[in-house]
Short mmCIF file of C-alpha atoms in Angstrom, two decimals:
data_model
loop_
_atom_site.label_atom_id
_atom_site.label_comp_id
_atom_site.label_asym_id
_atom_site.label_seq_id
_atom_site.Cartn_x
_atom_site.Cartn_y
_atom_site.Cartn_z
CA UNK A 10 235.08 147.61 49.78
CA UNK A 11 236.80 144.53 50.45
CA UNK A 12 240.33 142.92 49.93
CA UNK A 13 240.50 139.21 49.73
CA UNK A 14 237.15 139.11 51.52
CA UNK A 15 238.09 141.49 54.40
CA UNK A 16 236.27 144.65 54.72
CA UNK A 17 238.49 147.63 53.91
CA UNK A 18 238.11 151.40 53.26
CA UNK A 19 238.81 152.79 49.93
CA UNK A 20 241.05 155.83 49.17
CA UNK A 21 239.38 158.64 47.32
CA UNK A 22 237.49 158.30 44.00
CA UNK A 23 236.74 154.68 43.33
CA UNK A 24 238.00 154.51 39.68
CA UNK A 25 241.30 156.35 40.79
CA UNK A 26 241.69 153.83 43.71
CA UNK A 27 241.26 150.88 41.78
CA UNK A 28 243.69 152.04 39.08
CA UNK A 29 246.25 152.61 41.87
CA UNK A 30 245.84 149.11 43.10
CA UNK A 31 246.17 147.91 39.40
CA UNK A 32 249.49 149.95 38.99
CA UNK A 33 250.83 148.32 42.19
CA UNK A 34 249.91 144.98 41.01
CA UNK A 35 251.58 145.54 37.50
CA UNK A 36 254.78 146.85 39.44
CA UNK A 37 254.87 143.77 41.55
CA UNK A 38 254.45 141.32 38.69
CA UNK A 39 256.50 142.98 35.98
CA UNK A 40 259.04 140.05 35.92
CA UNK A 41 256.46 137.39 35.20
CA UNK A 42 253.39 136.81 33.19
CA UNK A 43 250.61 138.49 34.68
CA UNK A 44 246.65 139.00 34.19
CA UNK A 45 245.07 142.21 35.38
CA UNK A 46 241.24 142.47 35.22
CA UNK A 47 240.23 145.98 35.99
CA UNK A 48 236.36 146.56 35.87
CA UNK A 49 235.53 150.05 36.67
CA UNK A 50 232.18 151.01 38.03
CA UNK A 51 231.58 154.05 35.86
CA UNK A 52 229.78 155.67 34.04
CA UNK A 53 227.07 154.62 36.51
CA UNK A 54 224.61 156.12 38.95
CA UNK A 55 225.09 157.43 41.59
CA UNK A 56 226.62 160.29 39.47
CA UNK A 57 229.81 161.05 41.15
CA UNK A 58 232.98 162.38 39.80
CA UNK A 59 235.95 164.57 40.91
CA UNK A 60 235.74 168.18 40.39
CA UNK A 61 238.83 168.17 38.12
CA UNK A 62 236.60 166.44 35.66
CA UNK A 63 233.22 167.82 36.52
CA UNK A 64 234.46 171.36 36.24
CA UNK A 65 235.63 170.88 32.70
CA UNK A 66 232.19 169.54 31.54
CA UNK A 67 229.51 171.36 33.72
CA UNK A 68 229.45 174.36 31.62
CA UNK A 69 230.05 172.98 28.09
CA UNK A 70 227.56 173.03 25.35
CA UNK A 71 227.01 169.59 23.75
CA UNK A 72 227.10 169.15 20.09
CA UNK A 73 225.47 165.66 20.08
CA UNK A 74 222.34 164.87 22.02
CA UNK A 75 219.97 162.03 22.09
CA UNK A 76 217.94 161.71 19.00
CA UNK A 77 215.36 159.35 20.43
CA UNK A 78 214.14 161.10 23.44
CA UNK A 79 213.42 164.81 24.26
CA UNK A 80 213.69 164.28 28.13
CA UNK A 81 217.54 163.93 27.97
CA UNK A 82 218.80 165.13 31.44
CA UNK A 83 221.75 167.41 30.34
CA UNK A 84 223.14 167.42 33.76
CA UNK A 85 223.09 163.64 33.93
CA UNK A 86 224.78 163.32 30.52
CA UNK A 87 227.49 165.75 31.43
CA UNK A 88 228.34 163.85 34.56
CA UNK A 89 228.47 160.58 32.53
CA UNK A 90 230.85 162.30 30.06
CA UNK A 91 233.06 163.56 32.89
CA UNK A 92 233.28 160.02 34.23
CA UNK A 93 234.23 158.86 30.87
CA UNK A 94 237.04 161.26 30.69
CA UNK A 95 238.16 160.18 34.11
CA UNK A 96 238.10 156.71 32.69
CA UNK A 97 240.28 157.84 29.70
CA UNK A 98 242.64 159.38 32.37
CA UNK A 99 242.89 156.06 34.27
CA UNK A 100 243.23 154.01 31.18
CA UNK A 101 246.07 156.20 30.20
CA UNK A 102 247.78 155.62 33.56
CA UNK A 103 247.63 151.84 33.03
CA UNK A 104 249.11 152.20 29.38
CA UNK A 105 251.80 154.59 30.51
CA UNK A 106 252.92 152.11 33.14
CA UNK A 107 253.00 149.37 30.50
CA UNK A 108 255.22 151.48 28.31
CA UNK A 109 257.46 152.85 31.21
CA UNK A 110 258.34 149.18 32.18
CA UNK A 111 259.04 148.30 28.62
CA UNK A 112 256.33 145.76 28.49
CA UNK A 113 254.11 146.97 25.78
CA UNK A 114 255.30 144.67 22.99
CA UNK A 115 254.65 141.65 25.19
CA UNK A 116 251.39 142.77 26.72
CA UNK A 117 247.83 142.33 25.11
CA UNK A 118 245.53 145.15 26.22
CA UNK A 119 241.78 144.94 25.90
CA UNK A 120 239.32 147.78 26.66
CA UNK A 121 235.64 147.29 26.40
CA UNK A 122 232.20 148.01 28.00
CA UNK A 123 229.25 146.07 29.01
CA UNK A 124 226.07 147.71 27.67
CA UNK A 125 224.72 150.88 26.18
CA UNK A 126 224.29 154.22 28.00
CA UNK A 127 222.54 154.19 31.25
CA UNK A 128 220.07 157.12 30.26
CA UNK A 129 219.08 158.96 27.02
CA UNK A 130 221.86 160.51 25.42
CA UNK A 131 223.83 160.50 21.97
CA UNK A 132 224.22 156.83 21.05
CA UNK A 133 225.34 156.93 17.40
CA UNK A 134 221.82 156.93 16.04
CA UNK A 135 221.34 153.39 17.57
CA UNK A 136 218.01 152.62 19.10
CA UNK A 137 217.76 152.01 22.91
CA UNK A 138 219.97 152.30 26.02
CA UNK A 139 220.80 149.95 28.84
CA UNK A 140 218.13 147.57 29.87
CA UNK A 141 216.90 146.76 26.36
CA UNK A 142 218.32 144.31 23.65
CA UNK A 143 218.11 146.75 20.77
CA UNK A 144 221.21 147.75 18.92
CA UNK A 145 221.84 150.80 21.28
CA UNK A 146 221.37 148.71 24.37
CA UNK A 147 223.97 145.97 23.63
CA UNK A 148 226.44 147.34 21.08
CA UNK A 149 229.63 148.49 22.84
CA UNK A 150 233.26 149.65 22.05
CA UNK A 151 235.88 147.00 22.07
CA UNK A 152 239.59 147.73 21.45
CA UNK A 153 242.53 145.55 21.59
CA UNK A 154 246.39 146.33 21.45
CA UNK A 155 249.15 144.19 20.86
CA UNK A 156 252.10 146.15 19.57
CA UNK A 157 254.11 144.58 16.67
CA UNK A 158 251.61 141.84 16.26
CA UNK A 159 248.02 143.55 15.73
CA UNK A 160 248.22 146.12 13.01
CA UNK A 161 247.88 149.87 14.29
CA UNK A 162 244.58 151.39 13.30
CA UNK A 163 243.06 148.01 12.04
CA UNK A 164 239.14 148.32 12.11
CA UNK A 165 237.13 145.30 11.70
CA UNK A 166 233.39 144.89 10.82
CA UNK A 167 232.92 141.48 11.82
CA UNK A 168 230.26 141.07 14.66
CA UNK A 169 231.66 139.66 17.66
CA UNK A 170 230.59 139.22 21.45
CA UNK A 171 232.00 138.79 24.94
CA UNK A 172 231.84 135.01 24.24
CA UNK A 173 234.62 135.45 21.75
CA UNK A 174 237.34 136.75 23.94
CA UNK A 175 238.54 133.52 25.51
CA UNK A 176 238.97 131.42 22.25
CA UNK A 177 240.44 134.74 20.39
CA UNK A 178 243.04 135.21 23.26
CA UNK A 179 243.93 131.57 23.21
CA UNK A 180 244.25 131.81 19.21
CA UNK A 181 246.51 134.74 19.44
CA UNK A 182 248.86 133.09 22.07
CA UNK A 183 248.63 129.40 20.53
CA UNK A 184 247.29 128.16 23.88
CA UNK A 185 245.26 124.91 23.64
CA UNK A 186 242.35 124.75 26.04
CA UNK A 187 239.79 122.10 26.88
CA UNK A 188 236.28 122.66 28.47
CA UNK A 189 233.65 120.48 29.80
CA UNK A 190 231.01 121.88 27.44
CA UNK A 191 231.63 123.42 24.04
CA UNK A 192 232.73 127.07 24.04
CA UNK A 193 230.01 129.27 22.55
CA UNK A 194 232.51 131.99 21.07
CA UNK A 195 234.67 132.01 17.92
CA UNK A 196 238.40 132.25 17.58
CA UNK A 197 238.79 135.60 15.71
CA UNK A 198 242.53 135.72 16.20
CA UNK A 199 243.11 135.36 12.27
CA UNK A 200 241.15 138.46 11.74
CA UNK A 201 243.18 140.50 14.18
CA UNK A 202 246.64 139.23 12.83
CA UNK A 203 245.54 139.75 9.25
CA UNK A 204 245.62 135.99 8.36
CA UNK A 205 243.06 134.22 6.02
CA UNK A 206 239.70 133.91 7.85
CA UNK A 207 236.65 132.32 6.61
CA UNK A 208 233.62 134.58 7.67
CA UNK A 209 230.57 132.97 8.92
CA UNK A 210 227.03 134.40 8.97
CA UNK A 211 226.88 133.72 12.67
CA UNK A 212 224.01 134.54 15.15
CA UNK A 213 224.66 136.52 18.39
CA UNK A 214 221.81 136.28 20.96
CA UNK A 215 221.17 139.13 23.49
CA UNK A 216 218.79 138.53 26.49
CA UNK A 217 217.73 140.91 29.24
CA UNK A 218 214.89 140.28 31.70
CA UNK A 219 212.83 137.96 29.48
CA UNK A 220 213.61 139.92 26.24
CA UNK A 221 215.71 138.25 23.51
CA UNK A 222 217.03 139.61 20.24
CA UNK A 223 219.12 138.11 17.49
CA UNK A 224 221.99 139.70 15.52
CA UNK A 225 223.75 138.56 12.33
CA UNK A 226 226.30 140.28 10.47
CA UNK A 227 223.56 142.35 8.68
CA UNK A 228 220.30 142.03 10.55
CA UNK A 229 218.71 142.25 13.86
CA UNK A 230 215.55 140.43 14.85
CA UNK A 231 214.16 142.48 17.91
CA UNK A 232 212.27 141.30 21.04
CA UNK A 233 209.07 141.72 19.23
CA UNK A 234 210.14 139.91 16.26
CA UNK A 235 210.70 142.69 13.87
CA UNK A 236 213.68 142.58 11.46
CA UNK A 237 216.05 145.44 10.78
CA UNK A 238 218.86 145.78 8.32
CA UNK A 239 221.33 147.37 10.89
CA UNK A 240 223.86 148.15 8.03
CA UNK A 241 221.57 150.91 6.85
CA UNK A 242 218.85 151.28 9.65
CA UNK A 243 221.01 151.55 13.04
CA UNK A 244 217.95 153.22 14.46
CA UNK A 245 215.57 150.35 13.71
CA UNK A 246 212.91 152.40 12.13
CA UNK A 247 212.03 150.10 9.18
CA UNK A 248 210.74 146.88 9.85
CA UNK A 249 211.55 144.39 6.81
CA UNK A 250 210.02 141.16 8.22
CA UNK A 251 206.83 141.18 6.03
CA UNK A 252 209.18 141.76 2.80
CA UNK A 253 211.45 138.90 3.86
CA UNK A 254 209.37 136.13 5.42
CA UNK A 255 211.79 133.52 4.91
CA UNK A 256 214.77 135.44 6.37
CA UNK A 257 212.62 136.54 9.38
CA UNK A 258 211.44 132.85 10.05
CA UNK A 259 215.15 131.85 9.93
CA UNK A 260 215.87 134.35 12.76
CA UNK A 261 212.64 133.50 14.63
CA UNK A 262 213.57 129.75 14.48
CA UNK A 263 217.12 130.50 15.88
CA UNK A 264 215.73 132.56 18.59
CA UNK A 265 213.20 130.00 19.73
CA UNK A 266 215.74 127.33 19.66
CA UNK A 267 218.36 129.42 21.63
CA UNK A 268 215.57 130.38 24.35
CA UNK A 269 214.55 126.60 24.64
CA UNK A 270 218.02 125.47 25.15
CA UNK A 271 219.16 128.39 27.38
CA UNK A 272 216.27 130.22 29.11
CA UNK A 273 213.92 127.46 29.75
CA UNK A 274 216.42 125.02 30.97
CA UNK A 275 217.85 127.55 33.34
CA UNK A 276 214.53 128.72 34.89
CA UNK A 277 213.49 125.12 35.45
CA UNK A 278 216.82 124.22 37.23
CA UNK A 279 217.59 127.45 38.77
CA UNK A 280 217.34 126.55 42.42
CA UNK A 281 220.84 127.94 43.21
CA UNK A 282 221.52 129.12 46.77
CA UNK A 283 224.08 131.73 48.00
CA UNK A 284 227.24 129.62 48.69
CA UNK A 285 228.94 130.07 52.20
CA UNK A 286 232.11 128.66 53.33
CA UNK A 287 234.10 128.08 49.98
CA UNK A 288 236.89 125.82 51.29
CA UNK A 289 239.76 128.23 49.68
CA UNK A 290 238.16 131.34 51.30
CA UNK A 291 238.51 132.73 54.58
CA UNK A 292 235.52 135.24 54.55
CA UNK A 293 231.99 135.13 53.13
CA UNK A 294 229.59 138.01 53.11
CA UNK A 295 225.85 137.87 53.18
CA UNK A 296 224.68 141.56 52.46
CA UNK A 297 221.30 142.94 53.03
CA UNK A 298 221.16 143.07 49.20
CA UNK A 299 220.81 139.22 48.81
CA UNK A 300 218.53 138.76 52.00
CA UNK A 301 214.92 138.50 52.04
CA UNK A 302 212.94 140.54 54.66
CA UNK A 303 209.85 139.29 56.45
CA UNK A 304 207.41 141.20 58.51
CA UNK A 305 207.69 144.90 58.91
CA UNK A 306 211.33 145.09 57.68
CA UNK A 307 211.87 147.22 54.51
CA UNK A 308 214.77 147.91 52.05
CA UNK A 309 216.26 151.37 52.45
CA UNK A 310 215.55 151.75 48.60
CA UNK A 311 214.00 149.52 45.77
CA UNK A 312 217.21 148.96 43.99
CA UNK A 313 219.08 146.42 46.00
CA UNK A 314 222.45 147.25 45.15
CA UNK A 315 223.76 149.22 48.01
CA UNK A 316 220.53 149.01 50.12
CA UNK A 317 220.23 148.10 53.83
CA UNK A 318 217.38 146.86 55.96
CA UNK A 319 215.41 149.09 58.10
CA UNK A 320 212.15 149.25 60.09
CA UNK A 321 212.93 146.19 61.97
CA UNK A 322 210.20 146.71 64.54
CA UNK A 323 209.14 143.31 65.90
CA UNK A 324 210.32 140.08 67.20
CA UNK A 325 208.12 138.49 64.52
CA UNK A 326 210.32 140.15 61.94
CA UNK A 327 213.25 138.19 60.25
CA UNK A 328 215.75 138.31 57.51
CA UNK A 329 216.39 135.02 55.62
CA UNK A 330 219.01 133.88 52.94
CA UNK A 331 218.84 130.61 51.10
CA UNK A 332 222.44 129.31 51.38
CA UNK A 333 224.60 126.29 50.45
CA UNK A 334 227.23 125.60 53.00
CA UNK A 335 229.94 124.09 50.88
CA UNK A 336 232.00 122.71 53.60
CA UNK A 337 231.27 122.01 57.44
CA UNK A 338 233.06 124.23 59.71
CA UNK A 339 233.14 126.91 62.51
CA UNK A 340 232.65 130.71 61.48
CA UNK A 341 233.03 133.78 63.49
CA UNK A 342 230.06 136.02 62.52
CA UNK A 343 229.84 139.84 62.60
CA UNK A 344 226.67 141.72 61.97
CA UNK A 345 227.04 145.21 60.73
CA UNK A 346 224.26 147.41 62.20
CA UNK A 347 223.31 151.09 63.42
CA UNK A 348 221.26 151.50 66.45
CA UNK A 349 220.34 154.64 68.29
CA UNK A 350 220.71 154.77 72.25
CA UNK A 351 217.00 154.92 72.78
CA UNK A 352 216.80 151.39 71.14
CA UNK A 353 219.72 149.60 72.74
CA UNK A 354 219.04 146.19 74.44
CA UNK A 355 217.79 143.96 71.54
CA UNK A 356 218.88 140.27 71.48
CA UNK A 357 219.43 138.99 67.97
CA UNK A 358 219.78 135.21 67.07
CA UNK A 359 221.32 133.77 63.78
CA UNK A 360 220.23 130.21 63.05
CA UNK A 361 220.71 127.53 60.63
CA UNK A 362 219.09 124.17 61.27
CA UNK A 363 219.90 123.20 64.76
CA UNK A 364 222.95 125.77 64.95
CA UNK A 365 222.30 128.98 66.88
CA UNK A 366 224.16 131.96 68.24
CA UNK A 367 222.69 135.06 70.00
CA UNK A 368 224.26 138.24 70.84
CA UNK A 369 222.85 141.53 72.64
CA UNK A 370 223.15 145.02 71.10
CA UNK A 371 224.80 146.94 73.95
CA UNK A 372 226.65 149.92 72.03
CA UNK A 373 224.87 152.63 70.30
CA UNK A 374 226.00 153.50 66.68
CA UNK A 375 223.66 155.73 64.75
CA UNK A 376 225.29 157.48 61.65
CA UNK A 377 223.52 159.64 59.23
CA UNK A 378 223.13 158.99 55.47
CA UNK A 379 226.22 160.09 53.41
CA UNK A 380 226.75 160.55 49.59
CA UNK A 381 224.13 162.94 48.58
CA UNK A 382 226.79 165.91 48.93
CA UNK A 383 228.90 164.28 46.20
CA UNK A 384 225.99 163.54 43.80
CA UNK A 385 226.09 165.71 40.62
CA UNK A 386 222.56 164.36 39.95
CA UNK A 387 220.25 163.03 42.69
CA UNK A 388 220.62 159.29 42.63
CA UNK A 389 218.02 156.44 42.21
CA UNK A 390 219.78 154.19 44.44
CA UNK A 391 219.97 154.09 48.37
CA UNK A 392 221.98 156.40 50.14
CA UNK A 393 224.58 154.75 52.40
CA UNK A 394 225.82 155.04 55.89
CA UNK A 395 228.43 153.75 58.16
CA UNK A 396 227.83 150.50 60.10
CA UNK A 397 229.21 148.98 63.12
CA UNK A 398 230.16 145.37 63.53
CA UNK A 399 228.76 143.26 66.27
CA UNK A 400 230.42 140.11 67.29
CA UNK A 401 227.63 137.43 67.22
CA UNK A 402 230.14 134.58 68.14
CA UNK A 403 231.07 131.40 66.64
CA UNK A 404 228.47 129.19 64.74
CA UNK A 405 229.00 125.57 63.62
CA UNK A 406 227.63 125.19 60.23
CA UNK A 407 226.92 121.69 58.77
CA UNK A 408 227.39 121.15 54.98
CA UNK A 409 224.36 121.59 52.72
CA UNK A 410 221.54 123.74 51.71
CA UNK A 411 219.11 125.35 53.94
CA UNK A 412 217.60 128.67 55.36
CA UNK A 413 219.92 131.07 57.29
CA UNK A 414 217.71 133.22 59.59
CA UNK A 415 218.38 136.39 61.54
CA UNK A 416 215.73 137.60 64.09
CA UNK A 417 215.29 139.23 67.27
CA UNK A 418 214.41 137.22 70.35
CA UNK A 419 214.01 140.43 72.61
CA UNK A 420 213.17 144.09 71.60
CA UNK A 421 212.77 146.04 74.94
CA UNK A 422 212.18 149.25 72.78
CA UNK A 423 210.71 150.28 69.46
CA UNK A 424 213.23 148.91 67.23
CA UNK A 425 215.87 146.33 66.79
CA UNK A 426 218.44 147.99 64.33
CA UNK A 427 219.16 148.61 60.75
CA UNK A 428 221.13 145.98 59.02
CA UNK A 429 223.90 145.94 56.45
CA UNK A 430 225.49 142.69 56.29
CA UNK A 431 226.73 139.51 57.95
CA UNK A 432 230.36 138.64 57.55
CA UNK A 433 231.54 134.98 58.22
CA UNK A 434 235.28 134.37 58.96
CA UNK A 435 236.32 130.63 58.85
CA UNK A 436 238.05 129.59 62.10
CA UNK A 437 239.69 126.34 63.29
#
């Protein structure tokens, strides 16, 4: 993990640890306005959850199962549900803290998720899961609490999206705001406060990996341009586009317009590089996740999230990053690596344009893969291990875009090292 850019060790189960840090933040800021954003990483693979929650779930029979796929992995589902109960526990810790400090009437609390389930399991008879743009892939829970302002138990049926959070919060608090470009979302504060609200038959657009769907209050046009009345057909089984050609064309026109304005423009201009050396930051990380391997080097897993590079077996191999140095400066660089005693002695070079630094790997560090012993279900992602920092020295980076390259100048044995990340620390 990291804290203000510096690498740190966590304490116990991550969701519990993040909550501990959130509670500490609330305590330290209880006398002044504060904003706490606490994004948990569960329920998500790897399917790890403390025994306290797993033991309550592992032998339970499930009353609600996936109604769209017969291959539901019940152990995976139970692990996900155990994670959700752990989330409930930790959200409760946050709300209890707010109550204990007598801040409840003066604090807006929002709870939401980001997408549908990460595997086939019960999903309210909605079609799809994470990774697609059908109703079950993108519709998520959203709860908001502001005691003495938003009526308890209020349930709203207006469609809304994440884009509405900013304008709605500003509306609730009567905070004016100005942005360079128009805000896409709507201010729904009147709905929450029980005030007069003129409902609009608006469109919400969902996009994932080249697939787009469009949702109105009543209908959804899916990625293949089939139209469904979601109010009576959440499972999206009855395509009504042929019976309603004018309505379907209205959705299709909106979809094409949105894709032309958003996706096409983004693809044409998306030459963004990884930024390095943000002026107000001390540290910048460039992990294996964001690098590109050349030669014999391979990822430890096809999913990049927590992968590292291995099979670095030649001086002709390299790892590169497309970077944008935001401000010229000097940076102390550490390379996190593993290397068994038999492969010591390689000399590695980091270069950016005419700037170069080199270091020799002289200390062995060869940890084993960890994490499998805690998985309730074998993961899809890479297993991880401990890595050792190697001081590469201080490199002077000019402002501007270019290719940062890590390679070996000398490799006296059969391999260079396994690689996890580069850590840049700004120095005077």
